[in-house]
């Protein structure tokens, strides 16, 4: 049972137990054994234990049994692989059980493994506003508590689309400035995610709570989110508010430009809208940076558009210092490699940030003719670089 004690099992209020026991009265005497260990791992299903209040399905069906066990000495703060009883109650929105556990000594900021979530994380992630309110009334509960993955309650509520919880946390002072998910390709700031989801009210609150020296970062982040979410009206509104359609809102090694974000998300409407906001020179510059994203999407038609219509430089490296030809070779995209080989000025020797060049990945090209052409061009460029030709 991985450390699951009786109160942890009962806090989970199994639907099977719930349905089978509906309409009965709980019988706690099943635990009335001499020297009963209230904290021992618990496996047998106590079929005698039944619902405490048949008329109220919001009430945990075993709440009286949980009270009985705690009064008998069960440790309310033991943590299993599913968290503590308070984590489970918060996750389920079991408000009455949350209040009971707090009164019985449950620590409101207790953490569980593997991610170090608090009960507030669990409640926010699942949209349980009543539980969130109750937990924030407790002493020493951190509204911005960070998990091992740097997740915060307001972020988890936003990702789950629980707008009422997001709004409540923002009114209570939740920090809007952190960057989330840096270990994942979809990292973002809060304004970015709100805009991506089209949550205008929440976005307005986030921008309103942003510190003056961080407002532009939030605004630019929101524009990237709108582009990624295909929210064209919001995109135009953000530009009117001062968002820059060409800026990455973080250090470029850790974030995408709005155009790159739109390409990776496959939002053609956003791509067109962003290009309409740029002059010809800016179009070429932004298309060049975003070219690798089009390679990643394996979208040859878009690559042609970026190069032949927007003036993208085929040798321009992206935000992570990879050239389009290096990525196309690395990913074994034969038709795109074939397309780039048509350009005589294609640079096949420029290394990426980790020193890799197309030569490092030639074996990934399945078409023998394309692979041979690629190797021949690489050898020619190496020879020319040595002779100075």
Short mmCIF file of C-alpha atoms in Angstrom, two decimals:
data_model
loop_
_atom_site.label_atom_id
_atom_site.label_comp_id
_atom_site.label_asym_id
_atom_site.label_seq_id
_atom_site.Cartn_x
_atom_site.Cartn_y
_atom_site.Cartn_z
CA UNK A 1 0.00 0.00 0.00
CA UNK A 2 3.09 2.23 -0.12
CA UNK A 3 2.57 3.78 3.29
CA UNK A 4 -1.19 4.29 2.98
CA UNK A 5 -2.63 4.19 6.48
CA UNK A 6 -6.36 3.79 7.23
CA UNK A 7 -7.14 7.51 7.29
CA UNK A 8 -5.28 8.03 4.00
CA UNK A 9 -7.22 5.21 2.36
CA UNK A 10 -10.54 6.47 3.72
CA UNK A 11 -9.75 10.05 2.69
CA UNK A 12 -9.72 8.82 -0.91
CA UNK A 13 -13.40 7.81 -0.54
CA UNK A 14 -13.42 5.01 -3.05
CA UNK A 15 -16.37 5.31 -5.48
CA UNK A 16 -16.94 1.55 -5.14
CA UNK A 17 -17.28 1.86 -1.38
CA UNK A 18 -19.47 4.90 -1.86
CA UNK A 19 -21.96 3.21 -4.17
CA UNK A 20 -22.06 -0.10 -2.32
CA UNK A 21 -22.59 1.60 1.03
CA UNK A 22 -25.08 4.27 0.01
CA UNK A 23 -27.86 4.75 2.55
CA UNK A 24 -26.29 3.00 5.51
CA UNK A 25 -24.75 4.14 8.78
CA UNK A 26 -20.99 3.95 9.40
CA UNK A 27 -19.80 1.28 11.79
CA UNK A 28 -16.46 2.14 13.31
CA UNK A 29 -16.32 -0.90 15.56
CA UNK A 30 -14.47 -2.80 12.84
CA UNK A 31 -11.41 -1.03 14.24
CA UNK A 32 -12.21 -1.83 17.89
CA UNK A 33 -9.47 -4.39 18.24
CA UNK A 34 -7.05 -4.68 21.10
CA UNK A 35 -3.76 -2.92 20.34
CA UNK A 36 -4.98 -1.89 16.88
CA UNK A 37 -2.21 -0.02 15.04
CA UNK A 38 -3.91 3.06 13.59
CA UNK A 39 -0.89 3.88 11.43
CA UNK A 40 -0.26 0.44 9.95
CA UNK A 41 -0.55 0.06 6.17
CA UNK A 42 -4.19 -0.71 5.47
CA UNK A 43 -5.38 -3.03 2.72
CA UNK A 44 -8.58 -4.99 3.57
CA UNK A 45 -11.73 -3.21 2.40
CA UNK A 46 -13.90 -2.44 5.45
CA UNK A 47 -17.23 -3.25 3.83
CA UNK A 48 -19.06 -2.44 7.09
CA UNK A 49 -17.95 1.18 6.82
CA UNK A 50 -20.64 3.14 5.08
CA UNK A 51 -21.76 6.59 4.21
CA UNK A 52 -22.11 9.06 7.06
CA UNK A 53 -24.86 11.17 5.51
CA UNK A 54 -26.85 9.57 2.68
CA UNK A 55 -28.34 12.92 1.69
CA UNK A 56 -25.03 14.69 1.15
CA UNK A 57 -22.62 13.31 -1.41
CA UNK A 58 -20.25 16.22 -0.76
CA UNK A 59 -19.47 14.60 2.56
CA UNK A 60 -16.76 11.99 2.67
CA UNK A 61 -18.63 8.73 3.32
CA UNK A 62 -16.09 7.66 5.92
CA UNK A 63 -15.64 10.93 7.77
CA UNK A 64 -16.85 9.51 11.09
CA UNK A 65 -14.43 6.62 10.77
CA UNK A 66 -11.58 9.03 10.07
CA UNK A 67 -12.48 11.04 13.17
CA UNK A 68 -12.62 7.82 15.18
CA UNK A 69 -9.15 6.74 14.01
CA UNK A 70 -7.58 10.13 14.71
CA UNK A 71 -9.12 10.16 18.17
CA UNK A 72 -7.64 6.70 18.68
CA UNK A 73 -4.19 8.11 17.95
CA UNK A 74 -3.71 7.89 14.18
CA UNK A 75 -1.05 10.30 12.92
CA UNK A 76 -2.89 12.83 10.78
CA UNK A 77 0.36 14.02 9.19
CA UNK A 78 1.71 10.75 7.85
CA UNK A 79 2.54 10.99 4.14
CA UNK A 80 2.09 8.11 1.69
CA UNK A 81 2.83 7.86 -2.01
CA UNK A 82 -0.53 9.60 -2.53
CA UNK A 83 0.27 12.36 -0.06
CA UNK A 84 -1.19 12.97 3.37
CA UNK A 85 -4.88 12.79 4.19
CA UNK A 86 -4.98 16.59 3.85
CA UNK A 87 -3.46 16.45 0.35
CA UNK A 88 -6.11 13.95 -0.70
CA UNK A 89 -8.97 15.91 0.84
CA UNK A 90 -7.73 19.13 -0.82
CA UNK A 91 -7.39 17.41 -4.18
CA UNK A 92 -10.92 16.03 -3.93
CA UNK A 93 -12.43 19.32 -2.80
CA UNK A 94 -13.50 17.61 0.43
CA UNK A 95 -13.98 20.88 2.34
CA UNK A 96 -15.54 19.36 5.46
CA UNK A 97 -12.76 16.82 5.72
CA UNK A 98 -10.14 19.53 5.13
CA UNK A 99 -11.59 21.57 8.00
CA UNK A 100 -11.77 18.51 10.24
CA UNK A 101 -8.18 17.47 9.52
CA UNK A 102 -6.94 21.00 10.22
CA UNK A 103 -8.78 21.00 13.55
CA UNK A 104 -7.23 17.63 14.34
CA UNK A 105 -3.71 18.96 13.83
CA UNK A 106 -2.98 18.48 10.14
CA UNK A 107 -0.17 20.78 9.01
CA UNK A 108 -1.59 23.09 6.32
CA UNK A 109 1.76 23.44 4.52
CA UNK A 110 2.75 19.78 4.66
CA UNK A 111 4.53 18.61 1.50
CA UNK A 112 4.43 15.30 -0.30
CA UNK A 113 6.74 13.52 -2.67
CA UNK A 114 7.86 13.28 -5.36
CA UNK A 115 7.16 16.91 -6.32
CA UNK A 116 6.88 18.64 -2.93
CA UNK A 117 3.29 19.78 -3.50
CA UNK A 118 1.37 21.36 -0.64
CA UNK A 119 -2.38 20.92 -0.08
CA UNK A 120 -2.78 24.39 -1.63
CA UNK A 121 -1.20 23.11 -4.86
CA UNK A 122 -3.63 20.18 -4.87
CA UNK A 123 -6.70 22.33 -4.29
CA UNK A 124 -5.69 24.99 -6.84
CA UNK A 125 -4.85 22.43 -9.51
CA UNK A 126 -8.32 20.93 -9.23
CA UNK A 127 -10.24 24.20 -8.93
CA UNK A 128 -11.55 23.83 -5.39
CA UNK A 129 -12.05 27.45 -4.39
CA UNK A 130 -13.57 26.71 -0.98
CA UNK A 131 -10.58 24.62 0.02
CA UNK A 132 -8.18 27.26 -1.30
CA UNK A 133 -9.92 29.90 0.82
CA UNK A 134 -9.78 27.71 3.91
CA UNK A 135 -6.11 26.86 3.50
CA UNK A 136 -5.11 30.49 3.04
CA UNK A 137 -6.74 31.33 6.37
CA UNK A 138 -4.23 29.06 8.09
CA UNK A 139 -1.02 30.35 9.61
CA UNK A 140 2.19 30.08 7.57
CA UNK A 141 0.53 28.95 4.33
CA UNK A 142 2.60 30.35 1.46
CA UNK A 143 0.44 31.47 -1.45
CA UNK A 144 3.50 31.21 -3.71
CA UNK A 145 4.79 27.87 -2.42
CA UNK A 146 7.10 26.25 -4.98
CA UNK A 147 7.23 22.57 -5.80
CA UNK A 148 10.42 20.79 -6.85
CA UNK A 149 9.42 21.66 -10.43
CA UNK A 150 8.93 25.31 -9.45
CA UNK A 151 5.15 25.01 -9.84
CA UNK A 152 3.07 27.48 -7.87
CA UNK A 153 -0.61 27.25 -6.98
CA UNK A 154 -1.70 30.12 -9.24
CA UNK A 155 0.11 28.55 -12.19
CA UNK A 156 -1.52 25.17 -11.62
CA UNK A 157 -4.96 26.76 -11.31
CA UNK A 158 -4.42 28.68 -14.55
CA UNK A 159 -3.25 25.60 -16.44
CA UNK A 160 -6.38 23.78 -15.29
CA UNK A 161 -8.63 26.61 -16.48
CA UNK A 162 -9.91 27.28 -12.96
CA UNK A 163 -10.47 30.99 -13.40
CA UNK A 164 -12.26 31.58 -10.10
CA UNK A 165 -9.28 30.18 -8.20
CA UNK A 166 -6.85 32.19 -10.33
CA UNK A 167 -8.74 35.40 -9.68
CA UNK A 168 -8.93 34.71 -5.95
CA UNK A 169 -5.21 33.97 -5.70
CA UNK A 170 -4.36 37.11 -7.66
CA UNK A 171 -6.53 39.25 -5.39
CA UNK A 172 -4.69 37.71 -2.44
CA UNK A 173 -1.33 38.76 -3.85
CA UNK A 174 -0.02 35.74 -5.76
CA UNK A 175 3.23 36.61 -7.54
CA UNK A 176 2.79 36.98 -11.31
CA UNK A 177 6.46 37.36 -12.22
CA UNK A 178 8.02 33.85 -12.06
CA UNK A 179 8.86 31.85 -15.15
CA UNK A 180 7.36 28.37 -15.18
CA UNK A 181 8.41 25.16 -16.85
CA UNK A 182 11.99 26.03 -17.81
CA UNK A 183 12.77 22.32 -18.14
CA UNK A 184 10.07 21.98 -20.79
CA UNK A 185 9.78 23.50 -24.29
CA UNK A 186 6.54 25.28 -23.41
CA UNK A 187 7.96 27.40 -20.59
CA UNK A 188 6.14 30.66 -20.00
CA UNK A 189 5.25 33.46 -17.65
CA UNK A 190 1.74 33.75 -16.27
CA UNK A 191 0.64 36.45 -18.72
CA UNK A 192 1.75 34.25 -21.61
CA UNK A 193 -0.40 31.31 -20.54
CA UNK A 194 -3.44 33.49 -19.79
CA UNK A 195 -3.24 35.06 -23.25
CA UNK A 196 -2.74 31.68 -24.92
CA UNK A 197 -5.95 30.50 -23.27
CA UNK A 198 -7.79 33.71 -24.20
CA UNK A 199 -8.51 34.61 -20.58
CA UNK A 200 -8.81 38.37 -20.91
CA UNK A 201 -10.03 39.09 -17.38
CA UNK A 202 -7.26 37.07 -15.79
CA UNK A 203 -4.70 38.62 -18.14
CA UNK A 204 -5.85 42.10 -17.14
CA UNK A 205 -5.42 41.17 -13.49
CA UNK A 206 -1.94 39.75 -14.13
CA UNK A 207 -0.83 42.85 -16.02
CA UNK A 208 -2.29 45.01 -13.27
CA UNK A 209 -0.31 43.13 -10.64
CA UNK A 210 2.97 43.23 -12.56
CA UNK A 211 5.69 45.47 -11.08
CA UNK A 212 6.42 48.57 -13.13
CA UNK A 213 9.88 47.36 -14.12
CA UNK A 214 8.43 44.03 -15.32
CA UNK A 215 5.32 45.25 -17.11
CA UNK A 216 6.82 45.20 -20.61
CA UNK A 217 8.06 41.65 -20.08
CA UNK A 218 4.56 40.58 -19.09
CA UNK A 219 3.05 42.43 -22.05
CA UNK A 220 5.48 40.87 -24.54
CA UNK A 221 4.93 37.49 -22.93
CA UNK A 222 1.19 37.90 -23.37
CA UNK A 223 1.71 38.62 -27.06
CA UNK A 224 3.71 35.42 -27.47
CA UNK A 225 0.90 33.55 -25.72
CA UNK A 226 -1.76 35.09 -27.94
CA UNK A 227 0.25 34.11 -31.01
CA UNK A 228 0.68 30.56 -29.74
CA UNK A 229 -3.02 30.28 -28.93
CA UNK A 230 -4.22 31.80 -32.20
CA UNK A 231 -6.04 34.61 -30.37
CA UNK A 232 -5.82 37.18 -33.16
CA UNK A 233 -8.08 39.88 -31.69
CA UNK A 234 -6.16 39.74 -28.43
CA UNK A 235 -2.88 39.82 -30.33
CA UNK A 236 -3.86 43.09 -32.02
CA UNK A 237 -5.09 44.55 -28.74
CA UNK A 238 -1.78 43.75 -27.04
CA UNK A 239 0.16 45.44 -29.84
CA UNK A 240 -2.03 48.51 -29.36
CA UNK A 241 -1.11 48.40 -25.67
CA UNK A 242 2.59 48.44 -26.54
CA UNK A 243 3.60 44.79 -26.90
CA UNK A 244 6.49 44.24 -29.29
CA UNK A 245 5.67 41.63 -31.97
CA UNK A 246 9.34 40.82 -32.57
CA UNK A 247 10.68 40.42 -29.04
CA UNK A 248 11.26 37.27 -27.07
CA UNK A 249 10.09 38.14 -23.55
CA UNK A 250 12.90 36.14 -21.91
CA UNK A 251 16.55 35.59 -22.68
CA UNK A 252 16.46 34.16 -26.19
CA UNK A 253 18.08 30.91 -25.07
CA UNK A 254 14.99 30.20 -22.99
CA UNK A 255 12.10 31.56 -25.02
CA UNK A 256 10.65 31.91 -28.49
CA UNK A 257 9.72 35.00 -30.43
CA UNK A 258 5.98 35.37 -31.14
CA UNK A 259 6.53 34.19 -34.72
CA UNK A 260 8.47 31.11 -33.66
CA UNK A 261 5.80 30.31 -31.07
CA UNK A 262 3.06 30.62 -33.70
CA UNK A 263 4.92 28.35 -36.14
CA UNK A 264 5.54 25.68 -33.51
CA UNK A 265 1.87 25.82 -32.52
CA UNK A 266 0.76 25.54 -36.15
CA UNK A 267 -1.25 28.78 -35.99
CA UNK A 268 -1.27 30.06 -39.57
CA UNK A 269 -3.59 32.96 -38.67
CA UNK A 270 -1.10 34.17 -36.08
CA UNK A 271 1.77 33.88 -38.55
CA UNK A 272 -0.04 36.06 -41.09
CA UNK A 273 -1.14 38.57 -38.45
CA UNK A 274 2.41 38.97 -37.14
CA UNK A 275 3.89 39.47 -40.61
CA UNK A 276 1.30 42.18 -41.29
CA UNK A 277 2.68 44.10 -38.31
CA UNK A 278 6.23 44.17 -39.73
CA UNK A 279 8.01 46.05 -42.49
CA UNK A 280 9.92 44.11 -45.16
CA UNK A 281 13.27 44.21 -43.36
CA UNK A 282 11.75 43.06 -40.08
CA UNK A 283 9.85 40.31 -41.88
CA UNK A 284 13.14 38.95 -43.25
CA UNK A 285 14.86 39.13 -39.87
CA UNK A 286 12.04 37.42 -37.99
CA UNK A 287 11.49 34.82 -40.71
CA UNK A 288 15.19 33.95 -40.55
CA UNK A 289 15.10 33.33 -36.81
CA UNK A 290 11.89 31.31 -37.08
CA UNK A 291 13.07 29.16 -40.00
CA UNK A 292 14.27 26.33 -37.75
CA UNK A 293 10.80 26.17 -36.19
CA UNK A 294 9.33 25.54 -39.64
CA UNK A 295 11.92 22.78 -40.12
CA UNK A 296 10.86 21.25 -36.81
CA UNK A 297 7.25 21.24 -38.01
CA UNK A 298 8.46 19.57 -41.24
CA UNK A 299 6.49 22.19 -43.15
CA UNK A 300 8.23 22.57 -46.49
CA UNK A 301 5.52 24.88 -47.84
CA UNK A 302 6.05 27.28 -44.94
CA UNK A 303 9.83 27.07 -45.35
CA UNK A 304 9.44 28.08 -48.99
CA UNK A 305 7.23 31.00 -47.97
CA UNK A 306 9.70 32.21 -45.34
CA UNK A 307 12.66 31.97 -47.71
CA UNK A 308 11.18 32.94 -51.07
CA UNK A 309 8.54 35.48 -49.99
CA UNK A 310 9.76 36.85 -46.67
CA UNK A 311 13.48 36.83 -47.42
CA UNK A 312 14.61 34.48 -44.65
CA UNK A 313 18.34 33.79 -44.50
CA UNK A 314 18.81 30.02 -44.78
CA UNK A 315 22.02 30.21 -42.74
CA UNK A 316 20.53 32.17 -39.84
CA UNK A 317 20.60 30.32 -36.52
CA UNK A 318 17.62 30.14 -34.22
CA UNK A 319 17.29 31.09 -30.56
CA UNK A 320 19.31 27.99 -29.60
CA UNK A 321 22.10 28.56 -32.16
CA UNK A 322 21.06 25.81 -34.58
CA UNK A 323 20.99 26.42 -38.32
CA UNK A 324 18.07 25.10 -40.39
CA UNK A 325 20.25 22.66 -42.34
CA UNK A 326 21.79 21.24 -39.17
CA UNK A 327 18.36 20.58 -37.68
CA UNK A 328 16.95 19.15 -40.92
CA UNK A 329 19.91 16.75 -41.14
CA UNK A 330 19.74 15.86 -37.45
CA UNK A 331 16.04 15.03 -37.73
CA UNK A 332 16.48 13.15 -41.01
CA UNK A 333 14.04 15.26 -43.02
CA UNK A 334 15.13 14.33 -46.52
CA UNK A 335 12.91 16.64 -48.57
CA UNK A 336 13.89 19.72 -46.56
CA UNK A 337 17.60 18.87 -46.79
CA UNK A 338 17.10 18.45 -50.53
CA UNK A 339 15.48 21.90 -50.70
CA UNK A 340 18.30 23.64 -48.84
CA UNK A 341 20.93 21.95 -51.04
CA UNK A 342 19.56 23.98 -53.96
CA UNK A 343 21.16 27.11 -52.49
CA UNK A 344 24.80 27.60 -53.39
CA UNK A 345 25.45 29.85 -50.40
CA UNK A 346 24.26 27.18 -47.93
CA UNK A 347 26.76 27.01 -45.04
CA UNK A 348 27.35 23.38 -44.07
CA UNK A 349 30.28 23.97 -41.74
CA UNK A 350 28.90 26.45 -39.18
CA UNK A 351 28.65 24.66 -35.80
CA UNK A 352 25.73 24.89 -33.42
CA UNK A 353 26.24 25.82 -29.77
CA UNK A 354 27.28 22.22 -29.00
CA UNK A 355 29.71 22.00 -31.91
CA UNK A 356 27.49 19.85 -34.13
CA UNK A 357 27.33 20.41 -37.89
CA UNK A 358 25.32 18.66 -40.64
CA UNK A 359 28.25 16.26 -41.07
CA UNK A 360 27.49 14.91 -37.60
CA UNK A 361 24.11 13.63 -38.80
CA UNK A 362 24.55 12.59 -42.45
CA UNK A 363 23.65 8.98 -41.65
CA UNK A 364 20.16 10.17 -40.67
CA UNK A 365 19.37 10.95 -44.33
CA UNK A 366 17.65 7.89 -45.79
CA UNK A 367 17.63 8.88 -49.47
CA UNK A 368 20.99 7.79 -50.85
CA UNK A 369 21.10 10.42 -53.60
CA UNK A 370 20.38 13.27 -51.18
CA UNK A 371 22.88 11.88 -48.67
CA UNK A 372 25.60 11.65 -51.33
CA UNK A 373 24.92 15.21 -52.51
CA UNK A 374 25.10 16.44 -48.92
CA UNK A 375 28.42 14.67 -48.26
CA UNK A 376 29.85 15.98 -51.53
CA UNK A 377 28.89 19.57 -50.69
CA UNK A 378 30.39 19.24 -47.20
CA UNK A 379 33.67 17.93 -48.65
CA UNK A 380 33.78 20.75 -51.20
CA UNK A 381 33.24 23.40 -48.51
CA UNK A 382 35.91 21.85 -46.30
CA UNK A 383 38.37 21.87 -49.19
CA UNK A 384 37.52 25.47 -50.05
CA UNK A 385 37.95 26.56 -46.44
CA UNK A 386 41.44 25.03 -46.34
CA UNK A 387 42.54 26.52 -49.65
CA UNK A 388 40.89 29.86 -49.06
CA UNK A 389 38.87 29.55 -52.25
#
